[in-house]
Amino acid sequence: MNRLSLNQWTTRRWSVPEAVEGCRKHGIEAIGLWREPVAEYGLAETVRLVRDAGLRVSSLCRGGFFTGGTWLRDNRAAIDEAAELDAACLVLVVGGLPGVVPGEPPGLRTSRDLAAARTHVAEALESLVPYAEERGVRLALEPLHPMYCADRAVLSTLKQALDLAEPYPAERVGVVVDTFHVWWDPEVFDQIARAGDRIASYQVCDQLTPLPADVLLARAMMGDGVIDFAPLSAAVAAAGYTGDIEVEIFNADVWAADPDGVVETMKRRYAELVLPQD
C-alpha cells in the first residue's frame, strides 16, 4: 500500500490542505496534485505543507494544451511549479484540434488538420524539453482515449506517445499509462513492454458503461466498470515500473460522496483489484 497515491481530483471537494490531511489520516504516502488548486492555496504554501506531511508528489497535472496562444509561457510556468513541488513528473495533456474548446461545438476558427496538430505537438515538445531539463523536471506524455481526440489530446495511443518521446532520454520524457485511456488498445501490452523505463506514471480508474452524457465524467472507481486491472498492473510491473500508482477519478457521484468514504473504498479496491501480485 506504500505505492498508492491519491490524485487530488478523485476527492475534488477537498482543498489542498484537506487532501494532504486526508492522505496523512488514511496512511497514503503520495499525492497527485493539480495546478489550479495549488495556485489557489499558494505554491510555496503547498510545497511546505506537502513536505511537512512527508508526502511524495507523484505527479503534477497538467501541462500541455499546445494549441492555445500562450502555450509556451503556460508550460514553462507548469515546469517551474513541478520543480518547486519536486513532482515525479509533469503530466502533459497535449490538446486537441486548434480552435476546438472542450465542451463547445466547433467554430469558424476550428482546424480539421489532425496531422498538422500532431506535428505541432512534436514541435512544442522539442521547445520544452531543454527548459524542463534545466529544472530537473520529467515530462510525461499522456495519451487519451480517442473520444477526446478533437478537444483534449491528439495523442490517442501509447504507441503515439512513445514515438514522440523516443528522441529524448527516458529520464526527461516519459509516458503515462492510464488504465481508463489505454485498456481498449489491442497493442497495449506490447507498448507497455516497449515503454520500459519511460513509464513515468501509472494511473488507474475504471470506465463506466453506459457512458454518461458528459464523457469526461466516465471514469469510475475500480470494480464499478469494465476494466480488467490485473493484466495491466502485471505488464507495468514487468516493464520495470516501481513508482507510485495513482488513482484518478472524474465522476459526479464520486465527487458528491463523502471524501473519507471514497478514500476507504479506493484503498480496498486498490488492494483487491490493482495492486501487482507477486
mmCIF file of C-alpha atoms in Angstrom:
data_model
loop_
_atom_site.group_PDB
_atom_site.id
_atom_site.type_symbol
_atom_site.label_atom_id
_atom_site.label_comp_id
_atom_site.label_asym_id
_atom_site.label_seq_id
_atom_site.Cartn_x
_atom_site.Cartn_y
_atom_site.Cartn_z
ATOM 1 C CA MET A 1 0.000 0.000 0.000
ATOM 2 C CA ASN A 2 3.016 2.316 0.271
ATOM 3 C CA ARG A 3 2.832 2.887 -3.511
ATOM 4 C CA LEU A 4 -0.789 4.080 -3.516
ATOM 5 C CA SER A 5 -1.250 7.737 -4.441
ATOM 6 C CA LEU A 6 -4.383 9.851 -4.204
ATOM 7 C CA ASN A 7 -4.897 12.057 -7.229
ATOM 8 C CA GLN A 8 -6.409 15.268 -5.935
ATOM 9 C CA TRP A 9 -9.257 15.204 -8.467
ATOM 10 C CA THR A 10 -10.605 11.940 -7.022
ATOM 11 C CA THR A 11 -11.643 13.847 -3.896
ATOM 12 C CA ARG A 12 -12.304 17.110 -5.706
ATOM 13 C CA ARG A 13 -14.217 18.634 -2.780
ATOM 14 C CA TRP A 14 -11.045 18.621 -0.701
ATOM 15 C CA SER A 15 -8.795 21.676 -0.794
ATOM 16 C CA VAL A 16 -5.050 21.171 -0.882
ATOM 17 C CA PRO A 17 -4.770 21.167 2.954
ATOM 18 C CA GLU A 18 -7.736 18.798 3.252
ATOM 19 C CA ALA A 19 -6.298 16.417 0.650
ATOM 20 C CA VAL A 20 -2.904 16.400 2.368
ATOM 21 C CA GLU A 21 -4.568 15.764 5.724
ATOM 22 C CA GLY A 22 -6.709 13.050 4.138
ATOM 23 C CA CYS A 23 -3.589 11.280 2.898
ATOM 24 C CA ARG A 24 -1.997 11.530 6.323
ATOM 25 C CA LYS A 25 -5.109 10.265 8.087
ATOM 26 C CA HIS A 26 -5.583 7.309 5.728
ATOM 27 C CA GLY A 27 -1.924 6.301 5.583
ATOM 28 C CA ILE A 28 -1.371 7.265 1.947
ATOM 29 C CA GLU A 29 2.198 8.303 1.223
ATOM 30 C CA ALA A 30 1.842 10.113 -2.115
ATOM 31 C CA ILE A 31 -0.442 12.662 -3.725
ATOM 32 C CA GLY A 32 -1.075 13.738 -7.308
ATOM 33 C CA LEU A 33 -1.633 17.493 -7.404
ATOM 34 C CA TRP A 34 -3.450 19.764 -9.849
ATOM 35 C CA ARG A 35 -2.174 23.208 -10.751
ATOM 36 C CA GLU A 36 -5.442 25.082 -10.203
ATOM 37 C CA PRO A 37 -5.999 24.184 -6.528
ATOM 38 C CA VAL A 38 -2.270 24.550 -5.891
ATOM 39 C CA ALA A 39 -2.413 28.085 -7.297
ATOM 40 C CA GLU A 40 -5.490 28.837 -5.197
ATOM 41 C CA TYR A 41 -3.777 27.718 -1.990
ATOM 42 C CA GLY A 42 -0.372 29.069 -2.986
ATOM 43 C CA LEU A 43 2.611 27.258 -4.477
ATOM 44 C CA ALA A 44 5.038 27.991 -1.656
ATOM 45 C CA GLU A 45 2.415 27.083 0.942
ATOM 46 C CA THR A 46 1.697 23.806 -0.862
ATOM 47 C CA VAL A 47 5.395 22.939 -1.023
ATOM 48 C CA ARG A 48 5.735 23.450 2.738
ATOM 49 C CA LEU A 49 2.534 21.575 3.532
ATOM 50 C CA VAL A 50 3.425 18.529 1.441
ATOM 51 C CA ARG A 51 6.976 18.368 2.759
ATOM 52 C CA ASP A 52 5.888 18.773 6.372
ATOM 53 C CA ALA A 53 3.421 15.895 5.879
ATOM 54 C CA GLY A 54 6.181 13.700 4.430
ATOM 55 C CA LEU A 55 4.278 13.097 1.190
ATOM 56 C CA ARG A 56 5.684 12.444 -2.264
ATOM 57 C CA VAL A 57 4.150 14.312 -5.203
ATOM 58 C CA SER A 58 3.524 11.505 -7.672
ATOM 59 C CA SER A 59 2.540 13.912 -10.460
ATOM 60 C CA LEU A 60 1.553 17.465 -11.224
ATOM 61 C CA CYS A 61 -1.333 17.864 -13.638
ATOM 62 C CA ARG A 62 -1.244 19.401 -16.033
ATOM 63 C CA GLY A 63 0.817 20.964 -18.782
ATOM 64 C CA GLY A 64 0.162 20.694 -22.489
ATOM 65 C CA PHE A 65 -2.787 22.091 -24.477
ATOM 66 C CA PHE A 66 -0.288 23.234 -27.074
ATOM 67 C CA THR A 67 -2.918 24.738 -29.371
ATOM 68 C CA GLY A 68 -3.508 27.732 -27.081
ATOM 69 C CA GLY A 69 -1.923 31.050 -27.890
ATOM 70 C CA THR A 70 0.054 31.185 -24.636
ATOM 71 C CA TRP A 71 1.098 27.531 -24.562
ATOM 72 C CA LEU A 72 4.831 28.155 -24.243
ATOM 73 C CA ARG A 73 4.516 30.561 -21.328
ATOM 74 C CA ASP A 74 1.914 28.366 -19.616
ATOM 75 C CA ASN A 75 4.024 25.235 -19.923
ATOM 76 C CA ARG A 76 7.178 26.893 -18.682
ATOM 77 C CA ALA A 77 5.200 28.018 -15.639
ATOM 78 C CA ALA A 78 3.967 24.442 -15.146
ATOM 79 C CA ILE A 79 7.538 23.156 -15.329
ATOM 80 C CA ASP A 80 8.641 25.695 -12.728
ATOM 81 C CA GLU A 81 5.807 24.589 -10.427
ATOM 82 C CA ALA A 82 6.670 20.899 -10.875
ATOM 83 C CA ALA A 83 10.276 21.675 -9.961
ATOM 84 C CA GLU A 84 9.248 23.528 -6.790
ATOM 85 C CA LEU A 85 6.992 20.642 -5.755
ATOM 86 C CA ASP A 86 9.655 18.038 -6.600
ATOM 87 C CA ALA A 87 6.952 16.216 -8.563
ATOM 88 C CA ALA A 88 7.896 12.867 -10.063
ATOM 89 C CA CYS A 89 6.583 14.144 -13.395
ATOM 90 C CA LEU A 90 4.596 16.871 -15.097
ATOM 91 C CA VAL A 91 1.687 15.289 -16.960
ATOM 92 C CA LEU A 92 1.187 16.670 -20.476
ATOM 93 C CA VAL A 93 -2.313 16.545 -21.966
ATOM 94 C CA VAL A 94 -1.278 17.792 -25.376
ATOM 95 C CA GLY A 95 -4.522 19.372 -26.606
ATOM 96 C CA GLY A 96 -6.887 18.666 -29.468
ATOM 97 C CA LEU A 97 -7.509 20.358 -32.791
ATOM 98 C CA PRO A 98 -6.732 24.091 -32.927
ATOM 99 C CA GLY A 99 -9.865 26.102 -32.300
ATOM 100 C CA VAL A 100 -11.760 23.311 -30.526
ATOM 101 C CA VAL A 101 -12.648 24.247 -26.963
ATOM 102 C CA PRO A 102 -13.577 21.424 -24.564
ATOM 103 C CA GLY A 103 -17.333 21.399 -24.048
ATOM 104 C CA GLU A 104 -18.081 23.643 -27.024
ATOM 105 C CA PRO A 105 -19.023 22.883 -30.655
ATOM 106 C CA PRO A 106 -16.529 23.593 -33.455
ATOM 107 C CA GLY A 107 -16.332 27.236 -34.510
ATOM 108 C CA LEU A 108 -15.242 29.193 -37.551
ATOM 109 C CA ARG A 109 -11.600 29.070 -36.435
ATOM 110 C CA THR A 110 -11.538 25.309 -35.925
ATOM 111 C CA SER A 111 -8.836 23.434 -37.808
ATOM 112 C CA ARG A 112 -9.581 19.911 -39.002
ATOM 113 C CA ASP A 113 -5.974 19.203 -39.934
ATOM 114 C CA LEU A 114 -5.201 16.397 -37.487
ATOM 115 C CA ALA A 115 -1.775 15.661 -38.976
ATOM 116 C CA ALA A 116 -0.712 19.291 -38.538
ATOM 117 C CA ALA A 117 -1.945 19.291 -34.937
ATOM 118 C CA ARG A 118 0.192 16.242 -34.171
ATOM 119 C CA THR A 119 3.195 17.822 -35.856
ATOM 120 C CA HIS A 120 2.742 20.879 -33.657
ATOM 121 C CA VAL A 121 2.823 18.674 -30.554
ATOM 122 C CA ALA A 122 6.216 17.308 -31.616
ATOM 123 C CA GLU A 123 7.500 20.841 -32.221
ATOM 124 C CA ALA A 124 6.203 22.041 -28.864
ATOM 125 C CA LEU A 125 7.872 19.158 -27.081
ATOM 126 C CA GLU A 126 11.162 19.991 -28.784
ATOM 127 C CA SER A 127 10.886 23.534 -27.400
ATOM 128 C CA LEU A 128 10.036 22.432 -23.852
ATOM 129 C CA VAL A 129 12.487 19.610 -23.203
ATOM 130 C CA PRO A 130 15.587 21.837 -22.739
ATOM 131 C CA TYR A 131 13.692 24.070 -20.303
ATOM 132 C CA ALA A 132 12.467 21.052 -18.328
ATOM 133 C CA GLU A 133 15.947 19.551 -18.312
ATOM 134 C CA GLU A 134 17.415 22.728 -16.801
ATOM 135 C CA ARG A 135 14.944 22.441 -13.932
ATOM 136 C CA GLY A 136 15.195 18.687 -13.432
ATOM 137 C CA VAL A 137 11.577 18.035 -14.415
ATOM 138 C CA ARG A 138 10.427 14.901 -16.200
ATOM 139 C CA LEU A 139 7.718 15.451 -18.802
ATOM 140 C CA ALA A 140 5.108 12.703 -19.109
ATOM 141 C CA LEU A 141 3.045 12.429 -22.297
ATOM 142 C CA GLU A 142 -0.434 11.102 -21.594
ATOM 143 C CA PRO A 143 -2.367 9.505 -24.442
ATOM 144 C CA LEU A 144 -6.115 9.948 -24.000
ATOM 145 C CA HIS A 145 -8.954 7.741 -25.186
ATOM 146 C CA PRO A 146 -9.807 8.516 -28.849
ATOM 147 C CA MET A 147 -13.159 10.046 -27.856
ATOM 148 C CA TYR A 148 -11.125 13.022 -26.574
ATOM 149 C CA CYS A 149 -9.033 13.437 -29.722
ATOM 150 C CA ALA A 150 -10.771 16.562 -31.020
ATOM 151 C CA ASP A 151 -10.874 18.621 -27.857
ATOM 152 C CA ARG A 152 -8.240 17.346 -25.424
ATOM 153 C CA ALA A 153 -5.488 15.169 -26.886
ATOM 154 C CA VAL A 154 -4.473 14.300 -30.421
ATOM 155 C CA LEU A 155 -2.365 11.555 -28.832
ATOM 156 C CA SER A 156 -4.674 8.561 -28.580
ATOM 157 C CA THR A 157 -2.393 5.563 -28.109
ATOM 158 C CA LEU A 158 0.605 4.614 -26.049
ATOM 159 C CA LYS A 159 2.468 3.916 -29.300
ATOM 160 C CA GLN A 160 1.972 7.506 -30.457
ATOM 161 C CA ALA A 161 3.219 8.834 -27.125
ATOM 162 C CA LEU A 162 6.281 6.569 -27.185
ATOM 163 C CA ASP A 163 7.098 7.549 -30.763
ATOM 164 C CA LEU A 164 7.091 11.207 -29.673
ATOM 165 C CA ALA A 165 9.184 10.507 -26.582
ATOM 166 C CA GLU A 166 11.756 8.340 -28.356
ATOM 167 C CA PRO A 167 14.201 11.095 -29.445
ATOM 168 C CA TYR A 168 14.732 12.156 -25.826
ATOM 169 C CA PRO A 169 16.325 10.470 -22.801
ATOM 170 C CA ALA A 170 13.832 8.437 -20.775
ATOM 171 C CA GLU A 171 14.574 10.468 -17.651
ATOM 172 C CA ARG A 172 13.476 13.633 -19.472
ATOM 173 C CA VAL A 173 10.417 12.470 -21.436
ATOM 174 C CA GLY A 174 8.272 9.579 -20.297
ATOM 175 C CA VAL A 175 4.684 8.439 -20.736
ATOM 176 C CA VAL A 176 1.629 7.975 -18.556
ATOM 177 C CA VAL A 177 -0.092 4.613 -18.565
ATOM 178 C CA ASP A 178 -3.669 5.389 -17.534
ATOM 179 C CA THR A 179 -5.955 2.371 -17.493
ATOM 180 C CA PHE A 180 -9.010 4.413 -18.498
ATOM 181 C CA HIS A 181 -7.302 5.665 -21.628
ATOM 182 C CA VAL A 182 -5.399 2.561 -22.809
ATOM 183 C CA TRP A 183 -7.311 -0.550 -21.723
ATOM 184 C CA TRP A 184 -9.133 -0.841 -25.074
ATOM 185 C CA ASP A 185 -5.966 -0.764 -27.225
ATOM 186 C CA PRO A 186 -5.130 -4.161 -28.815
ATOM 187 C CA GLU A 187 -1.433 -3.165 -28.784
ATOM 188 C CA VAL A 188 -1.349 -2.001 -25.186
ATOM 189 C CA PHE A 189 0.666 -4.882 -23.737
ATOM 190 C CA ASP A 190 3.310 -4.734 -26.457
ATOM 191 C CA GLN A 191 3.566 -0.972 -25.984
ATOM 192 C CA ILE A 192 3.837 -1.216 -22.188
ATOM 193 C CA ALA A 193 6.698 -3.661 -22.647
ATOM 194 C CA ARG A 194 8.283 -1.291 -25.150
ATOM 195 C CA ALA A 195 7.880 1.638 -22.742
ATOM 196 C CA GLY A 196 10.063 0.103 -20.051
ATOM 197 C CA ASP A 197 11.747 2.865 -18.067
ATOM 198 C CA ARG A 198 9.774 5.518 -19.947
ATOM 199 C CA ILE A 199 6.764 4.812 -17.751
ATOM 200 C CA ALA A 200 6.647 7.959 -15.641
ATOM 201 C CA SER A 201 3.234 7.400 -14.070
ATOM 202 C CA TYR A 202 0.731 4.579 -13.704
ATOM 203 C CA GLN A 203 -2.780 5.925 -13.151
ATOM 204 C CA VAL A 204 -5.829 3.782 -12.524
ATOM 205 C CA CYS A 205 -9.595 4.022 -12.555
ATOM 206 C CA ASP A 206 -12.433 2.139 -14.234
ATOM 207 C CA GLN A 207 -14.626 3.036 -17.236
ATOM 208 C CA LEU A 208 -18.371 3.356 -16.807
ATOM 209 C CA THR A 209 -20.779 1.632 -19.147
ATOM 210 C CA PRO A 210 -23.010 3.104 -20.434
ATOM 211 C CA LEU A 211 -21.145 6.351 -20.859
ATOM 212 C CA PRO A 212 -22.631 9.408 -19.128
ATOM 213 C CA ALA A 213 -23.799 12.414 -21.132
ATOM 214 C CA ASP A 214 -20.543 14.169 -20.239
ATOM 215 C CA VAL A 215 -17.937 11.612 -21.279
ATOM 216 C CA LEU A 216 -15.283 13.469 -19.284
ATOM 217 C CA LEU A 217 -17.011 12.013 -16.208
ATOM 218 C CA ALA A 218 -16.944 8.418 -17.451
ATOM 219 C CA ARG A 219 -14.162 7.427 -15.066
ATOM 220 C CA ALA A 220 -15.230 5.214 -12.172
ATOM 221 C CA MET A 221 -13.980 3.602 -9.001
ATOM 222 C CA MET A 222 -12.091 0.407 -9.731
ATOM 223 C CA GLY A 223 -14.526 -2.501 -9.899
ATOM 224 C CA ASP A 224 -17.502 -0.367 -10.964
ATOM 225 C CA GLY A 225 -16.791 -0.612 -14.681
ATOM 226 C CA VAL A 226 -15.373 -2.908 -17.354
ATOM 227 C CA ILE A 227 -11.561 -2.778 -16.992
ATOM 228 C CA ASP A 228 -9.517 -5.827 -16.012
ATOM 229 C CA PHE A 229 -6.700 -4.306 -13.950
ATOM 230 C CA ALA A 230 -4.639 -7.393 -13.102
ATOM 231 C CA PRO A 231 -3.026 -7.922 -16.519
ATOM 232 C CA LEU A 232 -2.338 -4.212 -16.928
ATOM 233 C CA SER A 233 -0.693 -3.974 -13.498
ATOM 234 C CA ALA A 234 1.312 -7.112 -14.247
ATOM 235 C CA ALA A 235 2.505 -5.671 -17.556
ATOM 236 C CA VAL A 236 3.522 -2.365 -15.969
ATOM 237 C CA ALA A 237 5.402 -4.222 -13.238
ATOM 238 C CA ALA A 238 7.113 -6.476 -15.792
ATOM 239 C CA ALA A 239 8.225 -3.371 -17.681
ATOM 240 C CA GLY A 240 10.128 -2.347 -14.556
ATOM 241 C CA TYR A 241 7.918 0.387 -13.141
ATOM 242 C CA THR A 242 8.230 0.639 -9.355
ATOM 243 C CA GLY A 243 6.792 4.121 -8.795
ATOM 244 C CA ASP A 244 3.544 5.287 -7.295
ATOM 245 C CA ILE A 245 0.178 4.017 -8.510
ATOM 246 C CA GLU A 246 -2.187 6.941 -8.669
ATOM 247 C CA VAL A 247 -5.983 6.722 -8.526
ATOM 248 C CA GLU A 248 -7.526 9.466 -10.670
ATOM 249 C CA ILE A 249 -11.327 9.554 -10.981
ATOM 250 C CA PHE A 250 -13.591 12.087 -12.711
ATOM 251 C CA ASN A 251 -17.090 11.081 -11.671
ATOM 252 C CA ALA A 252 -20.007 13.193 -10.425
ATOM 253 C CA ASP A 253 -21.196 10.564 -7.936
ATOM 254 C CA VAL A 254 -17.705 10.050 -6.517
ATOM 255 C CA TRP A 255 -17.249 13.805 -6.150
ATOM 256 C CA ALA A 256 -20.604 14.117 -4.356
ATOM 257 C CA ALA A 257 -19.789 11.336 -1.890
ATOM 258 C CA ASP A 258 -18.029 11.758 1.446
ATOM 259 C CA PRO A 259 -14.298 12.026 0.579
ATOM 260 C CA ASP A 260 -13.225 9.889 3.546
ATOM 261 C CA GLY A 261 -15.546 7.127 2.369
ATOM 262 C CA VAL A 262 -14.197 7.473 -1.170
ATOM 263 C CA VAL A 263 -10.640 7.040 0.074
ATOM 264 C CA GLU A 264 -11.555 3.979 2.160
ATOM 265 C CA THR A 265 -13.217 2.385 -0.876
ATOM 266 C CA MET A 266 -10.245 3.366 -3.036
ATOM 267 C CA LYS A 267 -7.810 1.654 -0.681
ATOM 268 C CA ARG A 268 -9.883 -1.518 -0.560
ATOM 269 C CA ARG A 269 -10.402 -1.728 -4.325
ATOM 270 C CA TYR A 270 -6.737 -0.960 -4.942
ATOM 271 C CA ALA A 271 -5.684 -3.870 -2.737
ATOM 272 C CA GLU A 272 -8.259 -6.230 -4.250
ATOM 273 C CA LEU A 273 -8.045 -5.318 -7.931
ATOM 274 C CA VAL A 274 -4.996 -3.219 -8.795
ATOM 275 C CA LEU A 275 -2.057 -3.987 -6.528
ATOM 276 C CA PRO A 276 0.506 -6.003 -8.509
ATOM 277 C CA GLN A 277 0.694 -9.566 -7.249
ATOM 278 C CA ASP A 278 3.981 -11.386 -6.641
#
